[in-house]
Amino acid sequence: EDDRKTVAIILAVIKWSGYFEDILSPNSKPVTVVLENTCEGAFTYTITGTQVEFMGKGNLADKKFEKYVQAVDLDSSNFVVESTTIALTLNQDICQYSLQVYPTEEMYEYNNDIFPLAITMTIAAVFILTAAV
């Protein structure tokens, strides 16, 4: 019979926003990041350039961008740590973590305006006119 007793529990509080700082270029359009775990639920951050803002508890991403979400489970097979980094492994035996990245309205509008199409059509017209002459 095993007579060992639990006498202590170690808990670590991770400031996740620190992991998201300075990962985008300063002129990047904002994205919404949702960090979720199976124990405490979801937490939402907005990353604008190099700055991170905590939005609140829960998945607060705009639902109209659900089809554009990029998601990854932060398990050991997908979570890569540089070989030069000394760190503790993220134990996910009890709480599994996942990360979802959503575009914001500003990013969507920037990437889906008519300007790239107009440039493409202008260049195509120049080639057609040049070939016809």
PDB file of C-alpha atoms in Angstrom:
ATOM      1  CA  GLU A   1       0.000   0.000   0.000  1.00  0.00           C
ATOM      2  CA  ASP A   2       1.213   3.492  -0.893  1.00  0.00           C
ATOM      3  CA  ASP A   3       1.215   5.742   2.174  1.00  0.00           C
ATOM      4  CA  ARG A   4       2.564   8.891   0.496  1.00  0.00           C
ATOM      5  CA  LYS A   5       0.592  12.087   1.032  1.00  0.00           C
ATOM      6  CA  THR A   6       0.475  15.283  -0.972  1.00  0.00           C
ATOM      7  CA  VAL A   7       2.016  18.014   1.149  1.00  0.00           C
ATOM      8  CA  ALA A   8       2.389  20.808  -1.403  1.00  0.00           C
ATOM      9  CA  ILE A   9       1.312  21.948  -4.839  1.00  0.00           C
ATOM     10  CA  ILE A  10       3.414  24.185  -7.047  1.00  0.00           C
ATOM     11  CA  LEU A  11       1.518  26.661  -9.197  1.00  0.00           C
ATOM     12  CA  ALA A  12       3.043  28.926 -11.818  1.00  0.00           C
ATOM     13  CA  VAL A  13       1.399  32.098 -13.059  1.00  0.00           C
ATOM     14  CA  ILE A  14       2.421  32.872 -16.635  1.00  0.00           C
ATOM     15  CA  LYS A  15       2.181  36.379 -18.063  1.00  0.00           C
ATOM     16  CA  TRP A  16       1.166  35.229 -21.546  1.00  0.00           C
ATOM     17  CA  SER A  17       1.096  38.751 -22.973  1.00  0.00           C
ATOM     18  CA  GLY A  18       4.899  38.788 -22.673  1.00  0.00           C
ATOM     19  CA  TYR A  19       5.074  35.968 -25.220  1.00  0.00           C
ATOM     20  CA  PHE A  20       3.090  38.056 -27.721  1.00  0.00           C
ATOM     21  CA  GLU A  21       5.094  41.286 -27.414  1.00  0.00           C
ATOM     22  CA  ASP A  22       7.386  42.238 -30.306  1.00  0.00           C
ATOM     23  CA  ILE A  23       6.357  39.309 -32.518  1.00  0.00           C
ATOM     24  CA  LEU A  24       4.829  41.493 -35.253  1.00  0.00           C
ATOM     25  CA  SER A  25       6.465  44.338 -37.118  1.00  0.00           C
ATOM     26  CA  PRO A  26       5.617  47.840 -35.839  1.00  0.00           C
ATOM     27  CA  ASN A  27       3.450  48.654 -38.881  1.00  0.00           C
ATOM     28  CA  SER A  28       1.420  45.412 -38.792  1.00  0.00           C
ATOM     29  CA  LYS A  29      -2.347  45.585 -38.695  1.00  0.00           C
ATOM     30  CA  PRO A  30      -3.915  44.281 -35.466  1.00  0.00           C
ATOM     31  CA  VAL A  31      -4.838  40.648 -34.891  1.00  0.00           C
ATOM     32  CA  THR A  32      -6.876  39.029 -32.149  1.00  0.00           C
ATOM     33  CA  VAL A  33      -5.255  36.146 -30.272  1.00  0.00           C
ATOM     34  CA  VAL A  34      -7.248  33.753 -28.113  1.00  0.00           C
ATOM     35  CA  LEU A  35      -5.283  31.578 -25.705  1.00  0.00           C
ATOM     36  CA  GLU A  36      -7.485  28.806 -24.387  1.00  0.00           C
ATOM     37  CA  ASN A  37      -6.982  26.003 -21.902  1.00  0.00           C
ATOM     38  CA  THR A  38      -9.313  23.277 -20.718  1.00  0.00           C
ATOM     39  CA  CYS A  39      -9.050  24.311 -17.045  1.00  0.00           C
ATOM     40  CA  GLU A  40      -9.670  28.047 -17.010  1.00  0.00           C
ATOM     41  CA  GLY A  41     -11.150  28.737 -20.434  1.00  0.00           C
ATOM     42  CA  ALA A  42     -10.156  31.364 -22.968  1.00  0.00           C
ATOM     43  CA  PHE A  43      -8.337  34.702 -22.670  1.00  0.00           C
ATOM     44  CA  THR A  44      -8.312  37.240 -25.498  1.00  0.00           C
ATOM     45  CA  TYR A  45      -5.501  39.597 -26.518  1.00  0.00           C
ATOM     46  CA  THR A  46      -5.181  42.147 -29.321  1.00  0.00           C
ATOM     47  CA  ILE A  47      -1.734  42.502 -30.871  1.00  0.00           C
ATOM     48  CA  THR A  48      -1.144  45.771 -32.710  1.00  0.00           C
ATOM     49  CA  GLY A  49       2.366  46.022 -34.102  1.00  0.00           C
ATOM     50  CA  THR A  50       4.680  45.339 -31.171  1.00  0.00           C
ATOM     51  CA  GLN A  51       2.071  46.130 -28.482  1.00  0.00           C
ATOM     52  CA  VAL A  52      -0.232  43.668 -26.704  1.00  0.00           C
ATOM     53  CA  GLU A  53      -3.494  44.504 -24.976  1.00  0.00           C
ATOM     54  CA  PHE A  54      -5.418  42.072 -22.763  1.00  0.00           C
ATOM     55  CA  MET A  55      -9.074  42.255 -23.828  1.00  0.00           C
ATOM     56  CA  GLY A  56     -10.594  39.984 -21.196  1.00  0.00           C
ATOM     57  CA  LYS A  57     -11.647  36.484 -20.232  1.00  0.00           C
ATOM     58  CA  GLY A  58     -13.421  34.410 -22.845  1.00  0.00           C
ATOM     59  CA  ASN A  59     -13.199  34.260 -26.629  1.00  0.00           C
ATOM     60  CA  LEU A  60     -13.892  37.892 -27.523  1.00  0.00           C
ATOM     61  CA  ALA A  61     -12.828  37.609 -31.178  1.00  0.00           C
ATOM     62  CA  ASP A  62     -15.246  38.923 -33.799  1.00  0.00           C
ATOM     63  CA  LYS A  63     -17.323  35.890 -34.831  1.00  0.00           C
ATOM     64  CA  LYS A  64     -17.625  37.091 -38.431  1.00  0.00           C
ATOM     65  CA  PHE A  65     -13.927  36.196 -38.884  1.00  0.00           C
ATOM     66  CA  GLU A  66     -14.382  32.632 -37.598  1.00  0.00           C
ATOM     67  CA  LYS A  67     -13.719  31.183 -41.073  1.00  0.00           C
ATOM     68  CA  TYR A  68     -10.290  32.877 -41.167  1.00  0.00           C
ATOM     69  CA  VAL A  69      -9.037  31.617 -37.806  1.00  0.00           C
ATOM     70  CA  GLN A  70      -5.625  29.929 -37.636  1.00  0.00           C
ATOM     71  CA  ALA A  71      -5.378  27.549 -34.681  1.00  0.00           C
ATOM     72  CA  VAL A  72      -2.746  25.347 -33.097  1.00  0.00           C
ATOM     73  CA  ASP A  73      -2.737  23.056 -30.075  1.00  0.00           C
ATOM     74  CA  LEU A  74       0.272  23.819 -27.903  1.00  0.00           C
ATOM     75  CA  ASP A  75       1.127  20.187 -27.288  1.00  0.00           C
ATOM     76  CA  SER A  76       4.645  18.815 -27.394  1.00  0.00           C
ATOM     77  CA  SER A  77       4.415  17.737 -31.048  1.00  0.00           C
ATOM     78  CA  ASN A  78       3.522  21.218 -32.343  1.00  0.00           C
ATOM     79  CA  PHE A  79       5.106  23.517 -29.774  1.00  0.00           C
ATOM     80  CA  VAL A  80       8.689  24.196 -30.812  1.00  0.00           C
ATOM     81  CA  VAL A  81      11.176  25.691 -28.394  1.00  0.00           C
ATOM     82  CA  GLU A  82      14.530  26.852 -29.720  1.00  0.00           C
ATOM     83  CA  SER A  83      17.372  24.537 -28.788  1.00  0.00           C
ATOM     84  CA  THR A  84      19.191  27.430 -27.106  1.00  0.00           C
ATOM     85  CA  THR A  85      16.268  28.161 -24.783  1.00  0.00           C
ATOM     86  CA  ILE A  86      16.336  26.833 -21.243  1.00  0.00           C
ATOM     87  CA  ALA A  87      12.780  26.413 -20.051  1.00  0.00           C
ATOM     88  CA  LEU A  88      10.327  24.116 -18.381  1.00  0.00           C
ATOM     89  CA  THR A  89       8.084  21.997 -20.565  1.00  0.00           C
ATOM     90  CA  LEU A  90       4.440  23.037 -20.678  1.00  0.00           C
ATOM     91  CA  ASN A  91       2.768  20.105 -18.928  1.00  0.00           C
ATOM     92  CA  GLN A  92      -0.600  19.468 -20.518  1.00  0.00           C
ATOM     93  CA  ASP A  93      -1.623  16.306 -18.694  1.00  0.00           C
ATOM     94  CA  ILE A  94      -4.427  18.177 -16.947  1.00  0.00           C
ATOM     95  CA  CYS A  95      -4.911  21.439 -18.862  1.00  0.00           C
ATOM     96  CA  GLN A  96      -4.486  21.395 -22.643  1.00  0.00           C
ATOM     97  CA  TYR A  97      -3.637  24.733 -24.274  1.00  0.00           C
ATOM     98  CA  SER A  98      -4.551  25.993 -27.728  1.00  0.00           C
ATOM     99  CA  LEU A  99      -3.967  29.247 -29.564  1.00  0.00           C
ATOM    100  CA  GLN A 100      -6.258  30.839 -32.153  1.00  0.00           C
ATOM    101  CA  VAL A 101      -5.373  33.895 -34.262  1.00  0.00           C
ATOM    102  CA  TYR A 102      -8.174  35.932 -35.848  1.00  0.00           C
ATOM    103  CA  PRO A 103      -7.965  38.928 -38.192  1.00  0.00           C
ATOM    104  CA  THR A 104      -9.476  42.174 -36.981  1.00  0.00           C
ATOM    105  CA  GLU A 105     -11.773  44.404 -39.029  1.00  0.00           C
ATOM    106  CA  GLU A 106      -8.838  46.724 -39.754  1.00  0.00           C
ATOM    107  CA  MET A 107      -6.648  43.868 -41.029  1.00  0.00           C
ATOM    108  CA  TYR A 108      -9.473  42.421 -43.116  1.00  0.00           C
ATOM    109  CA  GLU A 109     -10.242  45.759 -44.790  1.00  0.00           C
ATOM    110  CA  TYR A 110      -6.555  46.420 -45.458  1.00  0.00           C
ATOM    111  CA  ASN A 111      -6.112  43.054 -47.188  1.00  0.00           C
ATOM    112  CA  ASN A 112      -9.426  42.981 -49.055  1.00  0.00           C
ATOM    113  CA  ASP A 113      -9.756  46.354 -50.727  1.00  0.00           C
ATOM    114  CA  ILE A 114      -9.907  47.073 -54.455  1.00  0.00           C
ATOM    115  CA  PHE A 115      -6.409  48.603 -54.726  1.00  0.00           C
ATOM    116  CA  PRO A 116      -4.459  45.333 -55.443  1.00  0.00           C
ATOM    117  CA  LEU A 117      -7.008  44.390 -58.122  1.00  0.00           C
ATOM    118  CA  ALA A 118      -6.744  47.834 -59.729  1.00  0.00           C
ATOM    119  CA  ILE A 119      -2.931  47.591 -59.857  1.00  0.00           C
ATOM    120  CA  THR A 120      -3.118  44.097 -61.377  1.00  0.00           C
ATOM    121  CA  MET A 121      -5.620  45.195 -64.020  1.00  0.00           C
ATOM    122  CA  THR A 122      -3.490  48.258 -64.904  1.00  0.00           C
ATOM    123  CA  ILE A 123      -0.358  46.137 -65.375  1.00  0.00           C
ATOM    124  CA  ALA A 124      -2.307  43.601 -67.447  1.00  0.00           C
ATOM    125  CA  ALA A 125      -3.650  46.418 -69.645  1.00  0.00           C
ATOM    126  CA  VAL A 126      -0.116  47.757 -70.185  1.00  0.00           C
ATOM    127  CA  PHE A 127       1.062  44.303 -71.292  1.00  0.00           C
ATOM    128  CA  ILE A 128      -1.912  43.887 -73.647  1.00  0.00           C
ATOM    129  CA  LEU A 129      -1.395  47.333 -75.191  1.00  0.00           C
ATOM    130  CA  THR A 130       2.353  46.727 -75.543  1.00  0.00           C
ATOM    131  CA  ALA A 131       1.758  43.359 -77.222  1.00  0.00           C
ATOM    132  CA  ALA A 132      -0.804  44.909 -79.601  1.00  0.00           C
ATOM    133  CA  VAL A 133       1.606  47.624 -80.789  1.00  0.00           C
TER     134      VAL A 133
END
